[in-house]
Coordinates of C-alpha atoms in Angstrom, one line a residue:
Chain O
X243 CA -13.7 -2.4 -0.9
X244 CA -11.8 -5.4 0.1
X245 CA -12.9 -6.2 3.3
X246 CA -12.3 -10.2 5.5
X247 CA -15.5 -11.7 3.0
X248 CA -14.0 -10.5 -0.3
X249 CA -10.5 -11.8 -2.2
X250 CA -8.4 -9.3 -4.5
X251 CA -7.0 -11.3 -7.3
X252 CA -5.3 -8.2 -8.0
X253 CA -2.7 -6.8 -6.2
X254 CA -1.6 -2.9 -6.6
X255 CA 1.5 -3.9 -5.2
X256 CA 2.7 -7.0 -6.2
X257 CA 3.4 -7.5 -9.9
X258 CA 5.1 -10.6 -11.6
X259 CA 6.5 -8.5 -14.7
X260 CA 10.2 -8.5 -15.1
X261 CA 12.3 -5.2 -16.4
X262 CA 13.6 -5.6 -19.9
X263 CA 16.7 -3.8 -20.7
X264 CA 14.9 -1.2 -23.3
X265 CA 11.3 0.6 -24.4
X266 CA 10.1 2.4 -26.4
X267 CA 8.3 4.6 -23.5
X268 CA 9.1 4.4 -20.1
X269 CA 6.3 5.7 -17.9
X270 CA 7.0 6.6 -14.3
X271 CA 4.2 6.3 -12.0
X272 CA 1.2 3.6 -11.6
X273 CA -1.9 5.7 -11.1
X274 CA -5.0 6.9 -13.1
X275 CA -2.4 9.3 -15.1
X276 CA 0.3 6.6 -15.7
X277 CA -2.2 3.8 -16.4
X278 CA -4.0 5.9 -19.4
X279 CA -1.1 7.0 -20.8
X280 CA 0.0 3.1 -21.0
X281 CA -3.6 2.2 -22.5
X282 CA -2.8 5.0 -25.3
X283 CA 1.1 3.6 -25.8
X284 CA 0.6 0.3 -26.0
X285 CA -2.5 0.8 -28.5
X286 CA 0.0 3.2 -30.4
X287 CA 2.4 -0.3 -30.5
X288 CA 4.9 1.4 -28.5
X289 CA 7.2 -1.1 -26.3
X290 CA 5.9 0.3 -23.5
X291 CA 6.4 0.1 -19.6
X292 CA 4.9 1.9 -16.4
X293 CA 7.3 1.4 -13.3
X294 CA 5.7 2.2 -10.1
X295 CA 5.7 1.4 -6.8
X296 CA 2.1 0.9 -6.6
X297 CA -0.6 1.0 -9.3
X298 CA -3.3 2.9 -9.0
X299 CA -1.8 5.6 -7.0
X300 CA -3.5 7.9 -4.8
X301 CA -6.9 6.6 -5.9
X302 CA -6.1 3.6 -4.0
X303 CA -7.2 5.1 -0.4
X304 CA -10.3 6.5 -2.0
X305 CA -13.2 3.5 -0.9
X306 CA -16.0 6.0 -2.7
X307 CA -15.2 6.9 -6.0
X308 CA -18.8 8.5 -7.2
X309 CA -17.9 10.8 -9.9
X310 CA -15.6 8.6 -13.0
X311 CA -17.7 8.5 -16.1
X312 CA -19.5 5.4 -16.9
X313 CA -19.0 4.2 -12.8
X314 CA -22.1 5.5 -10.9
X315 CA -20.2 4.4 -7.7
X316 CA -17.1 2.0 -7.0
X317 CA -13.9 1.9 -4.9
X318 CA -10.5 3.2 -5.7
X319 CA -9.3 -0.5 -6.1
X320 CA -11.9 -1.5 -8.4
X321 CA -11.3 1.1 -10.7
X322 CA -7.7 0.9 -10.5
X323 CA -7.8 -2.7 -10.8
X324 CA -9.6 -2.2 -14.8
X325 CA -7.0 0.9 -15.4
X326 CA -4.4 -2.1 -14.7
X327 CA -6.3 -4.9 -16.4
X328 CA -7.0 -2.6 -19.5
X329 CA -3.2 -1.7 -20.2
X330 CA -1.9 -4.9 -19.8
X331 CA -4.5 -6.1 -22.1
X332 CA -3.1 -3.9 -24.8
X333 CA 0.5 -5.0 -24.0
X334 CA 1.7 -2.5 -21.7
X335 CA 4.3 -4.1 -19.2
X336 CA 3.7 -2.6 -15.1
X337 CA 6.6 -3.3 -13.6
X338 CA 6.6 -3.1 -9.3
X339 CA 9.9 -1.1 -8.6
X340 CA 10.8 1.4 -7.0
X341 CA 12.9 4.1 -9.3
X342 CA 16.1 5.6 -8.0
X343 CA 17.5 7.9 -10.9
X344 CA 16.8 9.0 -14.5
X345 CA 19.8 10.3 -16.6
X346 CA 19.8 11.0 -20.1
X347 CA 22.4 9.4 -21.6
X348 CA 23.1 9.8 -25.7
X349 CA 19.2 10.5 -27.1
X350 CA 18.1 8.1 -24.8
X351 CA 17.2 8.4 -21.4
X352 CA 18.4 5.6 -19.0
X353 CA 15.8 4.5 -15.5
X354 CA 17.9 2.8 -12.9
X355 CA 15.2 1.1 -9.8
X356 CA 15.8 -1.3 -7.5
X357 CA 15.1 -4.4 -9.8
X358 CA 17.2 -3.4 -12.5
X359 CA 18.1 -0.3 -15.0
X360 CA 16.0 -0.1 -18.4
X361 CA 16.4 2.7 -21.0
X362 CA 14.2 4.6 -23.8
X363 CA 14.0 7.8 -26.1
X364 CA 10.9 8.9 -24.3
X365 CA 9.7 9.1 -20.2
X366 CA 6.6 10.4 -19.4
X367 CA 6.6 11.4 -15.9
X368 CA 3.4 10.5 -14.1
X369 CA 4.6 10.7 -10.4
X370 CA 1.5 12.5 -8.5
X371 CA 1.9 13.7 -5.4
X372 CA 2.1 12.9 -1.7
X373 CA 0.4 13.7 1.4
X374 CA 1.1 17.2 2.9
X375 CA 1.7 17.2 5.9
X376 CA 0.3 19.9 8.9
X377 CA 3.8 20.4 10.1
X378 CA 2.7 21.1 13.5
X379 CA 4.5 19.9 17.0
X380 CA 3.3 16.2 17.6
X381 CA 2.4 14.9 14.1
X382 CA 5.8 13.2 13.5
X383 CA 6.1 11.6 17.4
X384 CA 2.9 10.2 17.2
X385 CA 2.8 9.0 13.5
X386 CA 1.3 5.6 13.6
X387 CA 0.6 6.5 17.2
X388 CA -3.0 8.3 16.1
X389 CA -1.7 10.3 13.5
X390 CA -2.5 8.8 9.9
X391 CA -3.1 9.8 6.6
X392 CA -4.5 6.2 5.0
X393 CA -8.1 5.7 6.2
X394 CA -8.7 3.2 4.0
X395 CA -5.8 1.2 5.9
X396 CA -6.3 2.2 9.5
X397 CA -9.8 3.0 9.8
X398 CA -10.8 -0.5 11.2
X399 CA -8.2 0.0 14.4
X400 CA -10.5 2.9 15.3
X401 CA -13.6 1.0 16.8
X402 CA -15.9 2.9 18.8
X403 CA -13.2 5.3 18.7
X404 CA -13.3 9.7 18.6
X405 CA -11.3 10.8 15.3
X406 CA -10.7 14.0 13.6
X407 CA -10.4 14.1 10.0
X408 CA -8.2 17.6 9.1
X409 CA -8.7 19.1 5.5
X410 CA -11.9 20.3 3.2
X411 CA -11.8 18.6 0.1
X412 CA -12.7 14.9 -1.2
X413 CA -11.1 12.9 0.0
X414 CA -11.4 14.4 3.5
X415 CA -14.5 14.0 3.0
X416 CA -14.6 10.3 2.0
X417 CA -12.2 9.6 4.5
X418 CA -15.0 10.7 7.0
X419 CA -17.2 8.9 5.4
X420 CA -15.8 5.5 6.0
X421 CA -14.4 6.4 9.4
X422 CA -18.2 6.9 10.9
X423 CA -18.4 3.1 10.0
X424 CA -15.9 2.8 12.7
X425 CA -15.9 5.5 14.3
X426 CA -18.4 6.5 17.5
X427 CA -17.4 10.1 16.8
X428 CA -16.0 12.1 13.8
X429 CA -14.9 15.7 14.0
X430 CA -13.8 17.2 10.8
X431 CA -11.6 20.2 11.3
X432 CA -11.2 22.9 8.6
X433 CA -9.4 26.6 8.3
X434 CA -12.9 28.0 6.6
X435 CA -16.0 27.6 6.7
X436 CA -16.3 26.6 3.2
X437 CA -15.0 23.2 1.7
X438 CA -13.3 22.3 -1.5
X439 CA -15.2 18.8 -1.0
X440 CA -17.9 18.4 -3.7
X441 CA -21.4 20.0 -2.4
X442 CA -22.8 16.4 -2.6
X443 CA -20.4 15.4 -0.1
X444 CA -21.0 18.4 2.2
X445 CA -24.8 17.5 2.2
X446 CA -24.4 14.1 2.9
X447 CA -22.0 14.6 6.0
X448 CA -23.6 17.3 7.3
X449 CA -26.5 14.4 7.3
X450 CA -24.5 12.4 9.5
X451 CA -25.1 12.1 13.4
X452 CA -21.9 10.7 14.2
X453 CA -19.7 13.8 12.3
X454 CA -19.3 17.1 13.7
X455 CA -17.7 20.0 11.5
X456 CA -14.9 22.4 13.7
X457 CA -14.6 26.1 11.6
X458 CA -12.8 27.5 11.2
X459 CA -10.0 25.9 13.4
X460 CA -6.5 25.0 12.8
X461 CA -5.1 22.3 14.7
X462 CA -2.2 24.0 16.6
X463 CA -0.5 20.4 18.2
X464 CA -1.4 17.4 18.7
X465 CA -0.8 15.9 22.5
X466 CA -0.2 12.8 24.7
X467 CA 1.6 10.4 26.2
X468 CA 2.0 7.1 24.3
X469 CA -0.2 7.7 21.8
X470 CA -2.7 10.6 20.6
X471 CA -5.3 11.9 23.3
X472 CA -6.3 15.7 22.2
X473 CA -5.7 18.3 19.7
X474 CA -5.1 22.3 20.7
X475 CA -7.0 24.0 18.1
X476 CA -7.3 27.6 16.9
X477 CA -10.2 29.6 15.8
X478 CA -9.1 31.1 12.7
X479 CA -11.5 34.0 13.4
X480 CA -11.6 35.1 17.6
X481 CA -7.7 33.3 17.9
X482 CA -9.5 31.3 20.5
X483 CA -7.9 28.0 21.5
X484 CA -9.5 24.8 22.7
X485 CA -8.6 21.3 23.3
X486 CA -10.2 18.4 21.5
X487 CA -10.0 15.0 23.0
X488 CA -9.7 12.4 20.2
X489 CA -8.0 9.2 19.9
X490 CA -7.0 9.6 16.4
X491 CA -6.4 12.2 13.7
X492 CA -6.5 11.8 9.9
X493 CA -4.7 14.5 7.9
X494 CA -5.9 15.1 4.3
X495 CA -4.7 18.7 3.7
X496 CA -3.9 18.2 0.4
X497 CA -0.7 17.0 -1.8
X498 CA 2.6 17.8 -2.7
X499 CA 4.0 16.8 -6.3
X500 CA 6.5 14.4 -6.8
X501 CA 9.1 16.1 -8.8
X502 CA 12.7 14.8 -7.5
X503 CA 13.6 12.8 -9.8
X504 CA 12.4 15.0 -13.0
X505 CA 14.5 17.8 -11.0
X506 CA 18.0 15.7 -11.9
X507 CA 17.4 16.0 -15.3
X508 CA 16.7 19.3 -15.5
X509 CA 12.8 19.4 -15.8
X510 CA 11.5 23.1 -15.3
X511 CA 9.2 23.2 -12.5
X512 CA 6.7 26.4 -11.4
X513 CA 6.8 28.2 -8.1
X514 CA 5.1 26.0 -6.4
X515 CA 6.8 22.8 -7.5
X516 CA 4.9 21.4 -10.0
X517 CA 6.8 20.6 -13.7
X518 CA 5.8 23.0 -15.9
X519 CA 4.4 21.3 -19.0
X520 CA 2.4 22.9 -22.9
X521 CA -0.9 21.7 -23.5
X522 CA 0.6 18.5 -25.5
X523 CA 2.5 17.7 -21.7
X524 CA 5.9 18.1 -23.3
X525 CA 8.4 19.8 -20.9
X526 CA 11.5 21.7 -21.7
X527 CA 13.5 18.3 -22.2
X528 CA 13.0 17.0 -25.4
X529 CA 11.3 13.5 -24.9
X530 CA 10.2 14.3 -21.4
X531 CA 6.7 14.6 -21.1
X532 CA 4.6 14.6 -18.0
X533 CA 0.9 14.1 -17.2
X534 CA -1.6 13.9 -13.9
X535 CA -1.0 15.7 -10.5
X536 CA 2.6 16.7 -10.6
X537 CA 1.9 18.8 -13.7
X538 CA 0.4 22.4 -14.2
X539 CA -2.0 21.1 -16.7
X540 CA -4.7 20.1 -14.4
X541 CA -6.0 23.6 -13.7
X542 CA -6.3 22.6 -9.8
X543 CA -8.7 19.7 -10.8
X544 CA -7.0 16.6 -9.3
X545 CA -9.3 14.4 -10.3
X546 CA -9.4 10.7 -11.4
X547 CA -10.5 11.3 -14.7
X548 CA -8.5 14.8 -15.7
X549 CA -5.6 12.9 -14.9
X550 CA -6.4 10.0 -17.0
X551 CA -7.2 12.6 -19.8
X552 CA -3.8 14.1 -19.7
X553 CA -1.8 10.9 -19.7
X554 CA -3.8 10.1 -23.0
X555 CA -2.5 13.4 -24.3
X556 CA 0.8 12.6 -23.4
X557 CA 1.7 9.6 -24.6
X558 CA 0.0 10.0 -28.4
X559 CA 2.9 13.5 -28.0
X560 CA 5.4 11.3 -27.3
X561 CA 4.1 8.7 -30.1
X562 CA 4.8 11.6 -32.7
X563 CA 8.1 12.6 -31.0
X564 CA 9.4 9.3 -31.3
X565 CA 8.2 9.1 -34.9
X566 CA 9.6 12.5 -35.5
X567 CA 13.1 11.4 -34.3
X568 CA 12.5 7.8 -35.9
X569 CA 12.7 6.2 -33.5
X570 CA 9.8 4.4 -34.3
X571 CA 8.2 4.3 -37.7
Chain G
X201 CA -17.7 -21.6 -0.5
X202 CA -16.5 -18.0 -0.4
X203 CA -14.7 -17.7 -3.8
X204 CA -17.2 -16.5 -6.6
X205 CA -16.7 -19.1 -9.8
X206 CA -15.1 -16.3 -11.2
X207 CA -12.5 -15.7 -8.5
X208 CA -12.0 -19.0 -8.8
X209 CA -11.0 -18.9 -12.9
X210 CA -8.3 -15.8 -11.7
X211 CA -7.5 -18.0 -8.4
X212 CA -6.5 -21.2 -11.2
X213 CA -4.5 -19.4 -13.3
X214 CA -2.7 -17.7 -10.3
X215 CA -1.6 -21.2 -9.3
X216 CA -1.1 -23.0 -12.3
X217 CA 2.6 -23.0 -11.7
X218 CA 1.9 -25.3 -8.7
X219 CA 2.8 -28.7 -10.2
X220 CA 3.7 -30.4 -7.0
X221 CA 2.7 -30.5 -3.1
X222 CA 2.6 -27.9 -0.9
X223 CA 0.5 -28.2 2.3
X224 CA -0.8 -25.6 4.7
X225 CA -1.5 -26.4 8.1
X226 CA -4.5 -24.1 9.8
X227 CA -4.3 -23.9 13.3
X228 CA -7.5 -23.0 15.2
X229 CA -8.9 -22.2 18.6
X230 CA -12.8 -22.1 18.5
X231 CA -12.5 -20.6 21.9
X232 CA -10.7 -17.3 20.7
X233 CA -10.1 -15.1 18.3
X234 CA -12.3 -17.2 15.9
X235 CA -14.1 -14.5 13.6
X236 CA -13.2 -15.9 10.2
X237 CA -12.0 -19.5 11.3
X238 CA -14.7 -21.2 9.0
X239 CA -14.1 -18.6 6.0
X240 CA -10.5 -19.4 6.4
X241 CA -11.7 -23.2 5.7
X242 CA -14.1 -22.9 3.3
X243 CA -11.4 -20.8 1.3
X244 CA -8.3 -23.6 1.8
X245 CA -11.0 -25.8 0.5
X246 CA -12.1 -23.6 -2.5
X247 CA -8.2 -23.5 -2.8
X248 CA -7.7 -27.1 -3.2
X249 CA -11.0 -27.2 -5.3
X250 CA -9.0 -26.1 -8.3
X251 CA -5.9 -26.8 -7.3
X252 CA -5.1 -30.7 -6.0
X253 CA -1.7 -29.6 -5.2
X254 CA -2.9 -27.7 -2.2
X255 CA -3.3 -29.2 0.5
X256 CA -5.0 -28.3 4.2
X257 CA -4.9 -29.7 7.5
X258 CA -7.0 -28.1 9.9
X259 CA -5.1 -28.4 13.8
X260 CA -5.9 -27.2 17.4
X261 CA -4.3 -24.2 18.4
X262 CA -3.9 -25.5 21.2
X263 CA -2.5 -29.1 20.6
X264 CA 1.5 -30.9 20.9
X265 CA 1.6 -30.1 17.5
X266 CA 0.9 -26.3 18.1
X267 CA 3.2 -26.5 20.6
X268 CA 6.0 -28.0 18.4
X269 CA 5.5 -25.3 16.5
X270 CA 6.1 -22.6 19.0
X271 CA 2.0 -21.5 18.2
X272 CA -0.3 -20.5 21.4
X273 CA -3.5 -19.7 20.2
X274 CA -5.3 -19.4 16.5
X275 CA -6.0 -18.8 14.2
X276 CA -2.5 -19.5 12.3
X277 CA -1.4 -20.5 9.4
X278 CA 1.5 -22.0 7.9
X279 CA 3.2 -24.0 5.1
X280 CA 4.1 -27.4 6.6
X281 CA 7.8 -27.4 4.2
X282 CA 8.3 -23.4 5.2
X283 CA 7.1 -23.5 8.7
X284 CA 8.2 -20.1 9.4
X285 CA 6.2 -18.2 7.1
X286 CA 3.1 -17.4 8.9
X287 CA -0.1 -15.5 8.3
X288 CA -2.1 -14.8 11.8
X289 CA -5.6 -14.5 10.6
X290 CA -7.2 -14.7 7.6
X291 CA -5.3 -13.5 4.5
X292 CA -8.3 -11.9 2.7
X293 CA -9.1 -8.6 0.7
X294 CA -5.6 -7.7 -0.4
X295 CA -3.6 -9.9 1.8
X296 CA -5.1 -12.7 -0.3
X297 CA -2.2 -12.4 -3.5
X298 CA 0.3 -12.2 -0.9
X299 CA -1.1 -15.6 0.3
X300 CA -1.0 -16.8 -3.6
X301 CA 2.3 -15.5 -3.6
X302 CA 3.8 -17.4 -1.4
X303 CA 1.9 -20.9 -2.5
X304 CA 3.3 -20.6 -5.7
X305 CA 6.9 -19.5 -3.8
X306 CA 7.2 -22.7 -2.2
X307 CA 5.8 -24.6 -5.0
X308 CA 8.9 -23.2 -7.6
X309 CA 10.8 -23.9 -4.7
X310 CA 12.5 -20.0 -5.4
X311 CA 12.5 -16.7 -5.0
X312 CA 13.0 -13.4 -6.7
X313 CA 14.5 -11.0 -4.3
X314 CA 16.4 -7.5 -4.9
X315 CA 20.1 -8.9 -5.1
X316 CA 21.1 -5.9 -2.6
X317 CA 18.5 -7.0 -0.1
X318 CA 19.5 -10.8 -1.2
X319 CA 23.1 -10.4 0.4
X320 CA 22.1 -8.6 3.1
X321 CA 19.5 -11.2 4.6
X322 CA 22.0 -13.8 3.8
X323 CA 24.3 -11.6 6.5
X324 CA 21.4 -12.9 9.1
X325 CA 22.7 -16.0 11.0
X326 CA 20.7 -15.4 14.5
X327 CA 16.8 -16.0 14.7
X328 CA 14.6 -13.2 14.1
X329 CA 10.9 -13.1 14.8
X330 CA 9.1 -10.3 12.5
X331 CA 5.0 -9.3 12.7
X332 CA 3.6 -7.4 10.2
X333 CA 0.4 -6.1 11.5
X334 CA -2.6 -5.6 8.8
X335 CA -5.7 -4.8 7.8
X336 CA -7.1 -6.6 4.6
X337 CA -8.4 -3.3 3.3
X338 CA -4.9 -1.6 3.4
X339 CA -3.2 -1.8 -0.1
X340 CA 0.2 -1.3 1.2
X341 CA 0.0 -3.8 3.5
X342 CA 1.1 -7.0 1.1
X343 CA 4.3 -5.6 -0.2
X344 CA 5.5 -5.6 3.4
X345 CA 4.4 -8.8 3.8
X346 CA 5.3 -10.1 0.9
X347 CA 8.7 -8.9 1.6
X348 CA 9.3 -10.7 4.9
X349 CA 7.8 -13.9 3.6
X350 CA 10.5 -13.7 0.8
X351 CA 13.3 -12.8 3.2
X352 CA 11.5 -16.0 5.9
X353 CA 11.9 -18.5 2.4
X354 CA 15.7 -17.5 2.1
X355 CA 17.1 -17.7 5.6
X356 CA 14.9 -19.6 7.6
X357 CA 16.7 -17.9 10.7
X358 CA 13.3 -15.7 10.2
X359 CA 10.4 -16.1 11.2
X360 CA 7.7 -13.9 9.7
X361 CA 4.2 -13.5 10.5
X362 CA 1.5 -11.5 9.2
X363 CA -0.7 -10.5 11.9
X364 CA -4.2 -9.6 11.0
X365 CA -5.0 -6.7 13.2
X366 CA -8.9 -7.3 13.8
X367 CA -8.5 -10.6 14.6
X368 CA -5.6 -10.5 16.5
X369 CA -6.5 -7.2 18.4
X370 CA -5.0 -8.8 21.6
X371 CA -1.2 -8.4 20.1
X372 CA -2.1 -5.0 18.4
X373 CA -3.1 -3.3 21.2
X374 CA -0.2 -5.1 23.3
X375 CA 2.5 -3.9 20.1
X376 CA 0.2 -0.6 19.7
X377 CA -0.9 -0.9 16.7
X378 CA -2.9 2.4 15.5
X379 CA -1.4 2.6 11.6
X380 CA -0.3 -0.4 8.8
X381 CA 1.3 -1.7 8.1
X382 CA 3.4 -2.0 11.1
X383 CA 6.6 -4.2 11.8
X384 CA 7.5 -5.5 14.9
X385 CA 10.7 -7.2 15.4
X386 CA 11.1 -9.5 18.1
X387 CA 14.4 -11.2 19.8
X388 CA 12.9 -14.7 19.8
X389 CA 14.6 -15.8 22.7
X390 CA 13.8 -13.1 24.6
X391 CA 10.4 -11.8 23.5
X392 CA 12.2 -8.4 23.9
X393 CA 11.3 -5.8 21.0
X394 CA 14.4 -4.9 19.1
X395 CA 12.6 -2.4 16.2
X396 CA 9.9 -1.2 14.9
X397 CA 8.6 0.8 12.1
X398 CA 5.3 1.7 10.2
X399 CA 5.0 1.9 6.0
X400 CA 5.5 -0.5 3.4
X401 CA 9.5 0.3 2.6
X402 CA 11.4 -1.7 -0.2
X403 CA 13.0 -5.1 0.0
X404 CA 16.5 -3.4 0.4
X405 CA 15.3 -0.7 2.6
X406 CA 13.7 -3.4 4.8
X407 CA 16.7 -5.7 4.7
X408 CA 18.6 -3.0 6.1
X409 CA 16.3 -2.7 9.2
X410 CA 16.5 -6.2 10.2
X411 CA 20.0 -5.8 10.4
X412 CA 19.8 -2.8 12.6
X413 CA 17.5 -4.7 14.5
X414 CA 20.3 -7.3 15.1
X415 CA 22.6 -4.4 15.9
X416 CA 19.9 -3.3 18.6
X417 CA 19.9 -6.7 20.2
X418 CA 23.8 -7.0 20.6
X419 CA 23.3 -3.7 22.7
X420 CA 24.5 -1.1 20.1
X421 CA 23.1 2.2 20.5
X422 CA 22.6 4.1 17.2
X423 CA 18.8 4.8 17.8
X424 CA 16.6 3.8 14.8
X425 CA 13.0 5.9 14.1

């Protein structure tokens, strides 16, 4: 993890490559889904770009990653960093933008962002997902007041601080992790008893003096003046509600996919909002494919390396749909 | 030396578009807020080791020439041609490509900014002062940065700072700094606060607040976040 002693050379934000006005494949999204489907493009000698607004995605807040194949432990960054590294070895081009429509446009599809419009036959759609929020009185006034959900940004602005991590699964977990280096106190708050988190994790917290586990509560609000000072939580069980002094709360309650922009061209998503894609990660658009967190395909394992297996899926599908259409021979 | 020999391969190739001059001057007060003052040396030095073109000078904080340049109390940095583009602290872990950046910026002597966000920074013709509060472990954190240093290099009406927030805990705790990035903009004449946000937005988006924030200081009322 990048910390005052150590120097990224790589930046997950700031990319020199310009927009050229035409691909092959345009791939939308910069984490471990979009990367590996621009490792498998580029290798398949398609003209291939990945527009994002960050590369490496979620992943990035992750400063534990113990469980990528071939890594027995290394950060988010790191691993990011040689997703990045490896498809621009192969020719890929990872263009920093942000992307503000897609519209098909003949049998091409056309990308407009905010340095400049590109166009190709194929997209493969590798958005991911954002952070869901609580939705509970106090979380929006006090957001950056207390209330965060990057603990791999904020965590060092809690010294000798009390902080409540809310949410059961990984990264939860890892988020606690590295806030008890900080941290005199962490309380980790969850609506069961049982965690999502990876046993391994479960053990190695329950380990921990400084971290206390609260279930099965639901935080109710979240109170003060300027800033954060306590939580009203609810046993899930007895309806019993308590107040928890803390000075900061970290939300990790899971994700929500990223699907606006495959919405406008008339992606098909399920009920619960995620695109709806066959086991080769075609949609119903012809030359729409998607791949990683916003899909269906990752039978509720969001994980660094399912993604990356779908996006390699995806983009040798959308190597034989362009060869099919011939558009590439 | 805190650059490994293979950092400093990447940090050569980084800066081999810097062909001519471009000097930083380090300001620092042993007295305070002095941490990382002698990594932040031994990395301008490890700098210049592959690099000739860069150049340091290492200043009091607290000297005339701090004072010329508006600084009270280190540890600052800035480029002596761009004076106001600033980074308050050390620009390490993934503030350090910002810092690149912004060498090789200067150096090319231009900048490649969102031509929406272009016009509208070019509307700025009052002084603006701008802190972007950080934490070198935050991965968001340099595209905000970035961003303001871009805007500082085209209209020098700004003046942007990053503001480690470790270092610096003084002015994050006095701004209330809790999440970052954070952006604080300040009426320079005034000190008063005209606007603030947290997140790292895009150029245009962030363009557009720094005109609201000028809206703010000539008393209009449309309340922002």
């Amino acid at each position: 993890m990048p910390s005052p002693f150590s120097f990224s050379l790589e930046s997950p934000v700031l990319s020199k490559a310009e927009l050229k006005p035409e691909y092959d494949v345009v791939i939308v999204g910069g984490g471990p889904a979009g990367l590996a489907t621009a490792i498998y493009a580029a290798r398949a000698m398609l003209r291939t770009a990945v527009i994002s607004k960050d590369f490496g995605g979620q992943v990035l807040d992750a400063h534990s990653v113990e469980n990528y194949p071939g890594f027995i432990k290394t950060t988010g960054q790191e691993l990011m960093n040689a997703f990045k590294e490896h498809a621009e070895h192969f020719g890929a081009e990872l263009i920093q933008a942000t992307v503000k429509d897609i519209w098909r446009e003949g049998d091409h599809f056309v990308v407009d962002t905010d340095r400049g419009s590109t166009k190709a036959p194929a997209i493969i759609y590798a958005t991911g997902s954002t952070h869901r929020k609580l939705g509970v009185p106090g979380e929006e006034e006090f957001l950056g007041k207390g209330v965060s959900y990057c603990a791999i940004c904020d965590a060092a602005l809690f010294q000798g601080k009390v902080v409540a991590v809310v949410g059961g699964g990984n990264m939860a977990f890892m988020d606690a992790d590295l806030l008890t280096q900080h941290a005199s106190k962490v309380y980790i708050i969850h609506r069961r008893n049982e965690f999502r988190a990876e046993p391994l994790w479960v053990e190695r917290l329950k380990k921990n003096p400084k971290v206390e586990f609260i279930t099965p509560y639901v935080v109710e609000r979240i109170e003060g003046t300027d800033k954060v000072e306590k939580l009203i939580i609810k046993n899930r069980e007895t309806g019993e509600t308590k107040e928890l002094p803390v000075d900061g709360v970290f939300i990790d309650i899971g994700m929500i996919p990223q699907t606006e922009l495959a919405k406008r061209v008339g992606v098909e998503l399920n009920e619960r909002g995620y695109i709806i894609v066959r086991e080769d990660q075609s949609t119903n658009v012809s030359g729409f494919f998607a791949a990683g967190d916003v899909t269906t395909g990752m039978n509720g394992v969001h994980q660094i390396v399912t993604a990356a297996a779908k996006g390699a899926i995806a983009a040798l599908s959308a190597y034989d749909y362009l060869k099919g259409k011939g558009f590439v021979k | 030396m805190v650059l490994s020999d293979k950092d400093k391969e990447g940090v050569k190739k980084l800066l081999e578009p810097v062909q001519r001059d471009v000097k930083i001057l380090f300001f620092r007060d042993d007295s305070s807020r002095c941490q990382y003052c002698d990594v932040i040396e031994e990395l301008l030095e490890d700098i210049h080791s592959v690099n000739e073109h860069v150049i340091y000078e290492v200043l009091d904080a607290n000297s005339d020439k701090a004072k010329e340049y508006g600084i009270e109390g280190g540890p600052v940095l800035l480029f002596e041609e761009r004076p106001n583009i600033r980074y308050r602290g050390i620009p390490s872990g993934h503030e350090f490509p910002a810092f690149l950046d912004d060498i090789v910026t200067i150096a090319k002597g231009s900048v490649d900014l969102n031509a929406n966000a272009a016009k509208k920074i070019a509307r700025i013709q009052e002084p603006l002062h701008v802190l972007i509060f950080v934490t070198p472990t935050c991965p968001y954190c340099p595209l905000a940065v970035r961003a303001a240093h871009h805007f500082a290099y085209a209209n020098d009406k700004i003046l942007a700072e990053m503001v480690e927030a470790i270092e610096w805990s003084d002015l994050a705790d006095q701004y209330r700094v809790s999440a970052v990035p954070k952006i604080v903009v300040l009426d320079p004449e005034t000190g008063n606060e005209l606007l603030e946000w947290e997140g790292a937005v895009p150029e245009e988006v962030f363009a557009d607040y720094l005109l609201h924030a000028l809206e703010h200081k000539h008393g209009a009322h449309d309340h922002h976040h």
